[in-house]
Amino acid sequence: MAESAASSVTIAEHRVSSQEKFRPFIGSEPVTVNEPRVLDLEKAEAEKVPAAPGLHDPKSFPDGGFEAWLVVSGGFFCLFCSFGWINCIGIFQAYYQENQLKNLSPSTIAWIPSLEVFMMFVGGPIWGKLYDRNGPRNLLMAGTILHVFGLMMASLRYFSKTTSTTTHSSCCLKYFELLSNNPSTAQPTTNSSCLKVGGKTLFQASLIYPRLGICSPIGASMIFYPAMSAVGTWFHKNRALALGVMASGSSLGGVIFPIMIKKLVVEVGFAWSMRIAAFFILALLIYSNMTLRSRLSPTRKPWSLKEFLSPFRERTYSLVVVASFFFFFGMFLPFTYIVLEAEYYGMSANLAGYLVSILNAVSIFGRTVPGYVADRIGRFNTMIVTAYLSATLVLALWIPARGNVPIILFSTFYGFSSGAFVSLAPALIAQISDIRQIGMRTGIMFAVISLAALTGSPIGGALQASEGGKYLYLQIFCGVMMVAGSTVFVLARVSLAGPGLKKKV
């Protein structure tokens, strides 16, 4: 009997233990087990919803320390060598138009730097997904090889500035062949009306474009995205500041590369200018390959088209992407045309050559200071202010600017205000995303704005040509597109947090 009683007590205790264990499911107080899962960790924190413990808990982010800032330094040089190189497109636009491609319209020439920006951004979803699956190491290494290889190959096929324009037979090829991966295999058609450039036909001149306009930017793209995504995994409260410090690398690159190329082309020629730039970039990227890494382990999810489209089901995400598209439509036009516009209104070629460097030098502060402010008053709030400021500067200062002083002032103020976009746009995406999907979701946004990057400058060039070489239509187009983008950023903020002006969003 004693043994039976003991057995009964043991069974009863086991039942009580089981009931306690499963009380959320069988207790008197009903519990909803199908509650929607909050993926926005920052929104969860704001709403006092407890985030899942572990690496994705906002409290687990280091938000500083030697290791985190070492990663930022690696990302800094990634942006220096990728976006920093792209930022000097105004120098190449002016150089081509004044030398090798002087017989082509600005709109036609603008496709070259536009293609560089497009190729850098369009691969975002692919590189972002590869980052989420495998981490940054392999992507960064492959991007380093492609970027350096593209610049080296560009140096092997370059234009001769001194070649006579009256020699060589006339031949040309369709524009899509000129921009193809292997234009040397295209069959040119003889046509006496076809244009010669710097003594070489378009068919011969096109050999430089794939290396400089496609191969190098693809490599730069594979460098850019891992840096953007990896740095975000180390910071939460100070994420905008960290991304701003990293993004300032592209501004410094935009200061150094234009001056460097401008001087080297005169001293050693175009070919060796490309080679020296390639070796310089290689040295910096070796450091980045050793220091850049993600705090999170890769998540190997299968590839799915639905996964690339699903972010657009979120209203706020879609509005941020649309806003970025319109804003970027106009944002790069001053970088592309400021040198030519300044020379048109009487600035010396020597002084005008430094305008792109001025834009990018001030942009260093434009990418760090707004980031610091954004972490304290809200990232959407800061983006809206800086976006409207950029549009206002274009419409109110760039349009009436005619002399040296107002053009330099515009370059200074615009460099600061527009610089915030590069650091704040990824911060906005991170704020409304699961950190484990940040690579793909950031990549999708940049892939969409790549279409604006591809067509914005050629459209601006066409508007300039339609006005007989003046720049008013181009400037109006630039300002209007940026106003549209700024307004959609307001709609995104309202979608996320409502119309209240005092909210930190």
Short mmCIF file of C-alpha atoms in Angstrom, two decimals:
data_model
loop_
_atom_site.label_atom_id
_atom_site.label_comp_id
_atom_site.label_asym_id
_atom_site.label_seq_id
_atom_site.Cartn_x
_atom_site.Cartn_y
_atom_site.Cartn_z
CA MET A 1 0.00 0.00 0.00
CA ALA A 2 2.83 2.37 0.87
CA GLU A 3 4.49 1.72 -2.49
CA SER A 4 1.15 2.31 -4.25
CA ALA A 5 0.64 5.61 -2.43
CA ALA A 6 4.16 6.76 -3.28
CA SER A 7 3.56 5.87 -6.90
CA SER A 8 0.34 7.88 -6.92
CA VAL A 9 2.11 10.92 -5.45
CA THR A 10 4.84 10.67 -8.09
CA ILE A 11 2.27 10.49 -10.89
CA ALA A 12 0.38 13.46 -9.42
CA GLU A 13 3.58 15.53 -9.25
CA HIS A 14 4.36 14.67 -12.84
CA ARG A 15 0.90 15.83 -13.90
CA VAL A 16 1.28 19.09 -12.00
CA SER A 17 4.71 19.64 -13.59
CA SER A 18 3.25 18.97 -17.03
CA GLN A 19 0.39 21.35 -16.41
CA GLU A 20 2.81 24.07 -15.29
CA LYS A 21 4.95 23.43 -18.37
CA PHE A 22 2.04 23.71 -20.75
CA ARG A 23 -0.02 26.22 -18.79
CA PRO A 24 0.07 28.82 -21.64
CA PHE A 25 -1.90 26.35 -23.72
CA ILE A 26 -4.29 24.78 -21.15
CA GLY A 27 -4.63 27.40 -18.42
CA SER A 28 -7.72 29.40 -17.62
CA GLU A 29 -6.31 32.50 -19.31
CA PRO A 30 -6.46 32.14 -23.10
CA VAL A 31 -3.25 32.85 -25.00
CA THR A 32 -3.13 33.64 -28.71
CA VAL A 33 -0.49 31.47 -30.31
CA ASN A 34 -0.87 32.79 -33.87
CA GLU A 35 0.16 36.36 -33.18
CA PRO A 36 2.02 37.97 -36.12
CA ARG A 37 5.77 37.88 -35.74
CA VAL A 38 7.40 41.30 -35.53
CA LEU A 39 10.33 41.43 -37.92
CA ASP A 40 11.19 45.09 -37.48
CA LEU A 41 13.42 44.94 -34.43
CA GLU A 42 13.54 48.71 -34.01
CA LYS A 43 9.75 48.92 -34.26
CA ALA A 44 9.49 46.09 -31.75
CA GLU A 45 11.66 48.00 -29.32
CA ALA A 46 9.60 51.15 -29.79
CA GLU A 47 6.37 49.23 -29.15
CA LYS A 48 7.90 47.44 -26.12
CA VAL A 49 7.54 44.07 -27.82
CA PRO A 50 10.28 41.78 -26.51
CA ALA A 51 12.62 40.76 -29.34
CA ALA A 52 13.95 37.27 -29.67
CA PRO A 53 17.07 36.74 -27.61
CA GLY A 54 20.44 36.17 -29.19
CA LEU A 55 22.30 37.85 -32.02
CA HIS A 56 19.19 39.65 -33.33
CA ASP A 57 18.21 41.20 -30.01
CA PRO A 58 18.84 44.99 -30.20
CA LYS A 59 20.65 44.74 -26.87
CA SER A 60 23.14 42.27 -28.34
CA PHE A 61 24.53 44.74 -30.90
CA PRO A 62 27.98 45.97 -29.78
CA ASP A 63 27.24 49.53 -31.03
CA GLY A 64 30.96 50.27 -30.77
CA GLY A 65 34.20 48.80 -29.58
CA PHE A 66 37.45 48.03 -31.38
CA GLU A 67 36.15 45.12 -33.46
CA ALA A 68 33.04 46.94 -34.64
CA TRP A 69 34.93 50.07 -35.68
CA LEU A 70 37.60 47.93 -37.35
CA VAL A 71 34.84 46.57 -39.56
CA VAL A 72 33.73 50.15 -40.26
CA SER A 73 37.29 51.01 -41.33
CA GLY A 74 37.28 48.08 -43.76
CA GLY A 75 33.93 49.24 -45.11
CA PHE A 76 35.29 52.79 -45.38
CA PHE A 77 37.95 51.67 -47.87
CA CYS A 78 35.42 49.48 -49.69
CA LEU A 79 33.30 52.58 -50.32
CA PHE A 80 36.42 54.61 -51.12
CA CYS A 81 37.36 52.21 -53.91
CA SER A 82 33.86 51.46 -55.25
CA PHE A 83 31.44 54.37 -54.92
CA GLY A 84 34.37 56.78 -54.55
CA TRP A 85 35.57 55.79 -58.02
CA ILE A 86 32.05 56.20 -59.42
CA ASN A 87 31.81 59.64 -57.79
CA CYS A 88 34.47 61.04 -60.12
CA ILE A 89 32.25 60.53 -63.20
CA GLY A 90 32.09 64.28 -63.76
CA ILE A 91 35.81 64.29 -64.56
CA PHE A 92 35.40 61.50 -67.13
CA GLN A 93 32.34 63.17 -68.66
CA ALA A 94 34.31 66.40 -69.17
CA TYR A 95 37.46 64.56 -70.31
CA TYR A 96 35.63 62.51 -72.96
CA GLN A 97 33.66 65.52 -74.21
CA GLU A 98 36.73 67.73 -74.53
CA ASN A 99 39.04 65.11 -76.04
CA GLN A 100 38.26 61.69 -77.47
CA LEU A 101 34.49 62.04 -77.86
CA LYS A 102 34.22 65.76 -78.58
CA ASN A 103 32.14 65.15 -81.70
CA LEU A 104 29.44 63.33 -79.73
CA SER A 105 26.58 64.99 -77.89
CA PRO A 106 26.70 65.23 -74.07
CA SER A 107 23.64 62.99 -73.93
CA THR A 108 25.44 60.23 -75.85
CA ILE A 109 28.61 60.54 -73.79
CA ALA A 110 26.59 60.48 -70.58
CA TRP A 111 25.68 56.84 -71.23
CA ILE A 112 29.26 55.85 -70.33
CA PRO A 113 29.32 57.11 -66.71
CA SER A 114 25.62 56.27 -66.37
CA LEU A 115 26.37 52.70 -67.36
CA GLU A 116 29.05 52.58 -64.65
CA VAL A 117 26.58 53.65 -61.97
CA PHE A 118 23.89 51.31 -63.34
CA MET A 119 26.17 48.27 -63.38
CA MET A 120 27.29 49.04 -59.85
CA PHE A 121 23.74 49.09 -58.47
CA VAL A 122 21.72 46.70 -60.64
CA GLY A 123 23.25 43.53 -59.21
CA GLY A 124 22.09 44.46 -55.72
CA PRO A 125 19.50 41.69 -55.21
CA ILE A 126 21.93 38.99 -56.36
CA TRP A 127 24.90 40.23 -54.33
CA GLY A 128 22.62 40.90 -51.38
CA LYS A 129 21.24 37.37 -51.46
CA LEU A 130 24.73 35.91 -51.81
CA TYR A 131 25.80 38.00 -48.83
CA ASP A 132 22.88 36.71 -46.73
CA ARG A 133 23.71 33.12 -47.72
CA ASN A 134 27.52 33.14 -47.59
CA GLY A 135 28.73 36.25 -45.79
CA PRO A 136 30.96 39.01 -47.21
CA ARG A 137 34.31 37.28 -47.70
CA ASN A 138 33.93 35.56 -51.09
CA LEU A 139 31.92 38.43 -52.58
CA LEU A 140 34.50 40.98 -51.54
CA MET A 141 37.39 38.94 -52.88
CA ALA A 142 35.70 38.38 -56.25
CA GLY A 143 34.76 42.07 -56.46
CA THR A 144 38.35 43.11 -55.76
CA ILE A 145 39.61 40.97 -58.64
CA LEU A 146 36.97 42.21 -61.11
CA HIS A 147 37.31 45.89 -60.21
CA VAL A 148 41.10 45.91 -60.53
CA PHE A 149 41.02 43.70 -63.64
CA GLY A 150 38.51 46.01 -65.35
CA LEU A 151 40.68 49.08 -64.77
CA MET A 152 43.81 47.26 -65.94
CA MET A 153 42.07 46.13 -69.12
CA ALA A 154 40.77 49.66 -69.73
CA SER A 155 44.38 50.83 -69.79
CA LEU A 156 45.19 48.44 -72.65
CA ARG A 157 42.65 49.98 -74.99
CA TYR A 158 42.61 53.75 -74.85
CA PHE A 159 42.15 56.67 -77.20
CA SER A 160 45.00 58.66 -78.68
CA LYS A 161 44.42 62.34 -78.11
CA THR A 162 46.78 63.41 -80.86
CA THR A 163 45.65 61.12 -83.66
CA SER A 164 44.41 62.90 -86.72
CA THR A 165 40.65 62.97 -87.25
CA THR A 166 41.00 62.61 -91.00
CA THR A 167 42.46 59.13 -91.16
CA HIS A 168 40.92 55.63 -90.87
CA SER A 169 37.98 54.39 -92.87
CA SER A 170 34.51 55.29 -91.72
CA CYS A 171 32.63 52.51 -89.98
CA CYS A 172 30.25 52.24 -87.09
CA LEU A 173 28.12 49.80 -85.19
CA LYS A 174 24.86 49.95 -83.35
CA TYR A 175 24.92 51.50 -79.92
CA PHE A 176 24.03 48.30 -78.11
CA GLU A 177 27.02 46.64 -79.79
CA LEU A 178 29.25 49.48 -78.59
CA LEU A 179 28.22 48.73 -75.01
CA SER A 180 28.25 44.92 -75.32
CA ASN A 181 30.61 42.63 -73.48
CA ASN A 182 32.60 41.78 -76.58
CA PRO A 183 32.23 44.53 -79.17
CA SER A 184 35.40 43.41 -80.92
CA THR A 185 33.40 40.53 -82.40
CA ALA A 186 30.67 42.78 -83.76
CA GLN A 187 30.58 43.32 -87.49
CA PRO A 188 30.76 47.00 -88.34
CA THR A 189 28.96 48.39 -91.34
CA THR A 190 30.62 50.87 -93.66
CA ASN A 191 28.85 54.19 -93.81
CA SER A 192 30.42 57.45 -94.87
CA SER A 193 28.15 59.38 -92.52
CA CYS A 194 29.27 57.46 -89.46
CA LEU A 195 31.10 59.50 -86.89
CA LYS A 196 34.81 59.27 -86.17
CA VAL A 197 36.07 60.10 -82.69
CA GLY A 198 39.59 61.33 -82.10
CA GLY A 199 40.73 59.72 -85.35
CA LYS A 200 39.18 56.38 -84.41
CA THR A 201 35.80 55.03 -85.43
CA LEU A 202 33.15 54.30 -82.86
CA PHE A 203 33.82 50.61 -83.48
CA GLN A 204 37.45 50.99 -82.45
CA ALA A 205 36.71 53.41 -79.63
CA SER A 206 34.15 51.05 -78.14
CA LEU A 207 36.83 48.60 -77.04
CA ILE A 208 37.44 50.61 -73.88
CA TYR A 209 33.82 50.71 -72.73
CA PRO A 210 33.24 47.12 -71.50
CA ARG A 211 36.32 47.22 -69.25
CA LEU A 212 35.61 50.65 -67.74
CA GLY A 213 31.81 50.67 -68.06
CA ILE A 214 30.90 47.06 -67.20
CA CYS A 215 33.66 44.88 -65.72
CA SER A 216 34.99 47.42 -63.23
CA PRO A 217 31.55 48.55 -61.97
CA ILE A 218 30.40 44.95 -61.48
CA GLY A 219 33.45 44.43 -59.29
CA ALA A 220 32.73 47.69 -57.49
CA SER A 221 29.18 46.48 -56.91
CA MET A 222 30.43 43.27 -55.30
CA ILE A 223 32.57 45.42 -53.00
CA PHE A 224 29.88 47.97 -52.18
CA TYR A 225 27.06 45.67 -51.00
CA PRO A 226 28.98 43.47 -48.53
CA ALA A 227 30.34 46.60 -46.86
CA MET A 228 26.91 48.23 -46.58
CA SER A 229 25.35 45.08 -45.14
CA ALA A 230 28.16 43.91 -42.83
CA VAL A 231 28.59 47.20 -40.98
CA GLY A 232 24.87 47.29 -40.15
CA THR A 233 25.12 44.03 -38.19
CA TRP A 234 27.45 45.62 -35.61
CA PHE A 235 25.36 48.69 -34.78
CA HIS A 236 21.78 49.38 -33.70
CA LYS A 237 21.41 52.69 -31.87
CA ASN A 238 24.36 54.23 -33.73
CA ARG A 239 23.72 52.54 -37.07
CA ALA A 240 23.19 55.72 -39.11
CA LEU A 241 26.40 57.20 -37.70
CA ALA A 242 28.38 54.04 -38.47
CA LEU A 243 27.00 53.87 -42.01
CA GLY A 244 27.75 57.58 -42.41
CA VAL A 245 31.37 57.15 -41.36
CA MET A 246 31.72 54.23 -43.76
CA ALA A 247 29.94 56.09 -46.59
CA SER A 248 32.26 59.07 -46.12
CA GLY A 249 34.89 56.83 -47.70
CA SER A 250 33.12 57.27 -51.02
CA SER A 251 33.26 61.03 -50.56
CA LEU A 252 36.99 60.97 -49.82
CA GLY A 253 37.47 58.78 -52.88
CA GLY A 254 35.48 61.32 -54.85
CA VAL A 255 37.93 63.99 -53.68
CA ILE A 256 41.16 62.10 -54.33
CA PHE A 257 40.37 60.26 -57.56
CA PRO A 258 39.36 63.29 -59.69
CA ILE A 259 42.48 65.25 -58.70
CA MET A 260 44.64 62.16 -59.07
CA ILE A 261 43.31 61.25 -62.53
CA LYS A 262 43.36 64.87 -63.72
CA LYS A 263 47.05 65.20 -62.83
CA LEU A 264 48.11 61.75 -63.98
CA VAL A 265 46.49 62.02 -67.41
CA VAL A 266 48.66 65.09 -68.07
CA GLU A 267 51.82 63.53 -66.62
CA VAL A 268 51.69 59.89 -67.78
CA GLY A 269 48.69 59.59 -70.11
CA PHE A 270 45.32 57.88 -69.81
CA ALA A 271 46.63 54.30 -69.86
CA TRP A 272 49.06 54.64 -66.97
CA SER A 273 46.53 56.74 -65.07
CA MET A 274 44.21 53.71 -65.09
CA ARG A 275 47.00 51.34 -64.04
CA ILE A 276 48.15 53.53 -61.14
CA ALA A 277 44.55 53.89 -59.95
CA ALA A 278 44.11 50.11 -60.18
CA PHE A 279 47.21 49.39 -58.07
CA PHE A 280 46.14 52.00 -55.53
CA ILE A 281 42.67 50.43 -55.27
CA LEU A 282 44.18 46.94 -54.94
CA ALA A 283 46.32 47.99 -51.97
CA LEU A 284 43.35 49.46 -50.11
CA LEU A 285 41.09 46.49 -50.84
CA ILE A 286 43.65 44.05 -49.43
CA TYR A 287 43.12 45.80 -46.09
CA SER A 288 39.33 45.64 -46.50
CA ASN A 289 39.45 41.91 -47.26
CA MET A 290 41.26 41.37 -43.97
CA THR A 291 38.98 43.48 -41.76
CA LEU A 292 35.41 43.35 -43.12
CA ARG A 293 33.16 40.65 -41.67
CA SER A 294 29.59 40.20 -40.51
CA ARG A 295 28.65 39.68 -36.87
CA LEU A 296 25.93 37.19 -37.90
CA SER A 297 26.34 33.72 -39.35
CA PRO A 298 25.02 33.28 -42.91
CA THR A 299 21.53 31.85 -43.36
CA ARG A 300 21.43 29.40 -46.26
CA LYS A 301 17.89 29.79 -47.58
CA PRO A 302 16.98 28.46 -51.04
CA TRP A 303 16.72 30.89 -53.95
CA SER A 304 13.15 31.97 -54.68
CA LEU A 305 11.73 34.65 -56.99
CA LYS A 306 8.99 35.25 -54.43
CA GLU A 307 11.63 36.24 -51.90
CA PHE A 308 12.81 39.07 -54.15
CA LEU A 309 9.26 40.37 -54.67
CA SER A 310 7.84 39.92 -51.18
CA PRO A 311 9.38 43.15 -49.74
CA PHE A 312 7.14 45.17 -52.07
CA ARG A 313 4.10 43.86 -50.22
CA GLU A 314 5.16 46.16 -47.39
CA ARG A 315 3.82 49.67 -48.02
CA THR A 316 6.57 51.52 -46.15
CA TYR A 317 9.35 49.60 -47.90
CA SER A 318 7.79 50.26 -51.31
CA LEU A 319 7.46 53.97 -50.59
CA VAL A 320 11.11 54.21 -49.48
CA VAL A 321 12.20 52.52 -52.71
CA VAL A 322 10.02 54.79 -54.89
CA ALA A 323 11.28 57.88 -53.03
CA SER A 324 14.89 56.79 -53.52
CA PHE A 325 14.24 56.20 -57.23
CA PHE A 326 12.93 59.73 -57.86
CA PHE A 327 15.54 61.38 -55.67
CA PHE A 328 18.38 59.51 -57.38
CA PHE A 329 16.96 60.48 -60.78
CA GLY A 330 18.15 64.01 -60.10
CA MET A 331 20.85 63.57 -57.46
CA PHE A 332 23.74 62.64 -59.77
CA LEU A 333 23.11 65.30 -62.43
CA PRO A 334 25.17 67.99 -60.65
CA PHE A 335 28.02 65.50 -60.20
CA THR A 336 27.94 64.71 -63.93
CA TYR A 337 27.45 68.19 -65.41
CA ILE A 338 28.77 70.70 -62.87
CA VAL A 339 32.20 70.86 -64.54
CA LEU A 340 30.81 71.42 -68.05
CA GLU A 341 28.20 73.90 -66.81
CA ALA A 342 30.84 75.93 -64.96
CA GLU A 343 33.07 76.09 -68.05
CA TYR A 344 30.05 77.10 -70.14
CA TYR A 345 29.51 80.12 -67.89
CA GLY A 346 33.14 81.19 -67.99
CA MET A 347 34.98 79.32 -65.24
CA SER A 348 38.49 78.25 -66.20
CA ALA A 349 38.94 74.57 -67.00
CA ASN A 350 41.57 74.28 -64.26
CA LEU A 351 39.25 75.62 -61.54
CA ALA A 352 36.20 73.75 -62.86
CA GLY A 353 38.15 70.51 -62.61
CA TYR A 354 38.12 70.86 -58.83
CA LEU A 355 34.34 71.24 -58.48
CA VAL A 356 33.73 67.50 -58.25
CA SER A 357 36.37 67.29 -55.54
CA ILE A 358 34.67 70.15 -53.67
CA LEU A 359 31.32 68.36 -53.92
CA ASN A 360 32.78 65.18 -52.52
CA ALA A 361 34.96 66.86 -49.88
CA VAL A 362 31.96 68.55 -48.27
CA SER A 363 29.99 65.34 -48.73
CA ILE A 364 32.28 63.73 -46.12
CA PHE A 365 30.53 65.88 -43.51
CA GLY A 366 27.20 65.38 -45.28
CA ARG A 367 27.42 61.64 -44.72
CA THR A 368 28.61 61.67 -41.12
CA VAL A 369 26.89 64.64 -39.42
CA PRO A 370 23.34 63.78 -40.62
CA GLY A 371 23.99 60.19 -39.56
CA TYR A 372 24.83 61.30 -36.04
CA VAL A 373 21.75 63.54 -35.94
CA ALA A 374 19.52 60.83 -37.42
CA ASP A 375 20.28 58.41 -34.60
CA ARG A 376 18.95 61.03 -32.16
CA ILE A 377 15.98 62.69 -33.88
CA GLY A 378 14.98 59.93 -36.30
CA ARG A 379 16.35 58.65 -39.59
CA PHE A 380 13.24 59.34 -41.66
CA ASN A 381 13.02 62.85 -40.20
CA THR A 382 16.63 63.59 -41.11
CA MET A 383 16.28 62.14 -44.61
CA ILE A 384 13.26 64.32 -45.34
CA VAL A 385 15.04 67.50 -44.23
CA THR A 386 18.24 66.82 -46.19
CA ALA A 387 16.33 65.68 -49.29
CA TYR A 388 14.20 68.84 -49.44
CA LEU A 389 17.30 70.95 -48.77
CA SER A 390 19.07 69.35 -51.77
CA ALA A 391 16.09 70.04 -54.04
CA THR A 392 15.86 73.63 -52.82
CA LEU A 393 19.56 74.24 -53.50
CA VAL A 394 19.16 73.00 -57.07
CA LEU A 395 16.11 75.16 -57.81
CA ALA A 396 17.09 78.25 -55.85
CA LEU A 397 20.89 78.38 -56.16
CA TRP A 398 22.13 76.23 -59.05
CA ILE A 399 19.68 77.64 -61.62
CA PRO A 400 20.60 81.32 -61.15
CA ALA A 401 24.31 80.61 -60.51
CA ARG A 402 26.45 82.18 -63.24
CA GLY A 403 29.78 83.32 -61.80
CA ASN A 404 32.56 81.38 -60.13
CA VAL A 405 31.50 82.20 -56.56
CA PRO A 406 27.84 81.08 -56.74
CA ILE A 407 28.79 77.85 -58.56
CA ILE A 408 31.42 77.04 -55.93
CA LEU A 409 28.91 77.85 -53.17
CA PHE A 410 26.35 75.54 -54.76
CA SER A 411 28.93 72.75 -54.98
CA THR A 412 29.72 73.22 -51.31
CA PHE A 413 26.16 73.26 -49.96
CA TYR A 414 24.88 70.59 -52.34
CA GLY A 415 27.76 68.28 -51.49
CA PHE A 416 26.69 68.40 -47.83
CA SER A 417 22.95 67.97 -48.32
CA SER A 418 23.05 65.27 -51.01
CA GLY A 419 25.72 63.30 -49.17
CA ALA A 420 23.20 62.25 -46.53
CA PHE A 421 21.31 60.04 -49.00
CA VAL A 422 24.05 57.43 -49.37
CA SER A 423 24.32 56.82 -45.63
CA LEU A 424 20.67 57.30 -44.65
CA ALA A 425 18.96 55.25 -47.38
CA PRO A 426 20.47 51.92 -46.18
CA ALA A 427 19.72 52.99 -42.59
CA LEU A 428 16.04 53.45 -43.50
CA ILE A 429 15.90 49.98 -45.05
CA ALA A 430 17.61 48.46 -42.00
CA GLN A 431 15.13 50.18 -39.69
CA ILE A 432 12.15 48.49 -41.34
CA SER A 433 13.79 45.12 -42.04
CA ASP A 434 14.85 41.91 -40.35
CA ILE A 435 18.61 42.25 -39.94
CA ARG A 436 19.03 38.73 -41.39
CA GLN A 437 17.59 39.95 -44.72
CA ILE A 438 19.30 43.31 -44.82
CA GLY A 439 21.63 42.37 -47.68
CA MET A 440 18.90 41.39 -50.11
CA ARG A 441 16.47 44.14 -49.14
CA THR A 442 19.12 46.86 -49.45
CA GLY A 443 20.22 45.34 -52.77
CA ILE A 444 16.67 45.41 -54.14
CA MET A 445 16.39 49.13 -53.35
CA PHE A 446 19.66 49.94 -55.09
CA ALA A 447 18.70 47.75 -58.07
CA VAL A 448 15.54 49.82 -58.56
CA ILE A 449 17.39 53.13 -58.37
CA SER A 450 19.97 51.80 -60.83
CA LEU A 451 17.39 52.46 -63.56
CA ALA A 452 17.32 56.11 -62.51
CA ALA A 453 21.12 56.15 -62.46
CA LEU A 454 21.22 54.71 -65.99
CA THR A 455 18.77 57.12 -67.59
CA GLY A 456 19.07 60.29 -65.48
CA SER A 457 22.27 61.72 -66.95
CA PRO A 458 21.43 60.92 -70.61
CA ILE A 459 18.00 62.53 -70.13
CA GLY A 460 19.73 65.56 -68.64
CA GLY A 461 22.13 65.64 -71.59
CA ALA A 462 19.25 65.46 -74.05
CA LEU A 463 17.50 68.35 -72.29
CA GLN A 464 20.71 70.36 -72.41
CA ALA A 465 21.11 69.69 -76.14
CA SER A 466 17.48 70.58 -76.84
CA GLU A 467 18.10 73.99 -75.27
CA GLY A 468 21.08 74.67 -77.51
CA GLY A 469 23.75 73.89 -74.95
CA LYS A 470 22.21 75.72 -72.00
CA TYR A 471 21.47 74.01 -68.70
CA LEU A 472 18.12 75.41 -67.49
CA TYR A 473 15.94 72.45 -68.56
CA LEU A 474 18.46 70.01 -67.08
CA GLN A 475 18.46 71.89 -63.77
CA ILE A 476 14.65 72.08 -63.61
CA PHE A 477 14.39 68.35 -64.29
CA CYS A 478 16.94 67.68 -61.56
CA GLY A 479 15.15 69.81 -58.99
CA VAL A 480 11.65 68.52 -59.77
CA MET A 481 12.71 64.87 -59.51
CA MET A 482 14.33 65.54 -56.14
CA VAL A 483 11.22 67.33 -54.86
CA ALA A 484 9.15 64.32 -55.92
CA GLY A 485 11.50 61.95 -54.10
CA SER A 486 11.48 64.09 -50.96
CA THR A 487 7.68 64.13 -50.94
CA VAL A 488 7.45 60.34 -51.20
CA PHE A 489 9.87 60.09 -48.25
CA VAL A 490 7.27 62.06 -46.28
CA LEU A 491 4.60 59.54 -47.31
CA ALA A 492 6.86 56.68 -46.18
CA ARG A 493 7.28 58.30 -42.78
CA VAL A 494 3.52 58.77 -42.42
CA SER A 495 3.00 55.14 -43.43
CA LEU A 496 5.42 53.97 -40.74
CA ALA A 497 4.50 56.19 -37.79
CA GLY A 498 1.56 58.43 -38.67
CA PRO A 499 1.50 62.19 -39.29
CA GLY A 500 2.76 63.30 -35.88
CA LEU A 501 5.64 65.73 -36.30
CA LYS A 502 7.18 65.17 -32.87
CA LYS A 503 7.77 61.45 -33.28
CA LYS A 504 11.31 60.13 -33.56
CA VAL A 505 11.08 58.08 -36.76
#
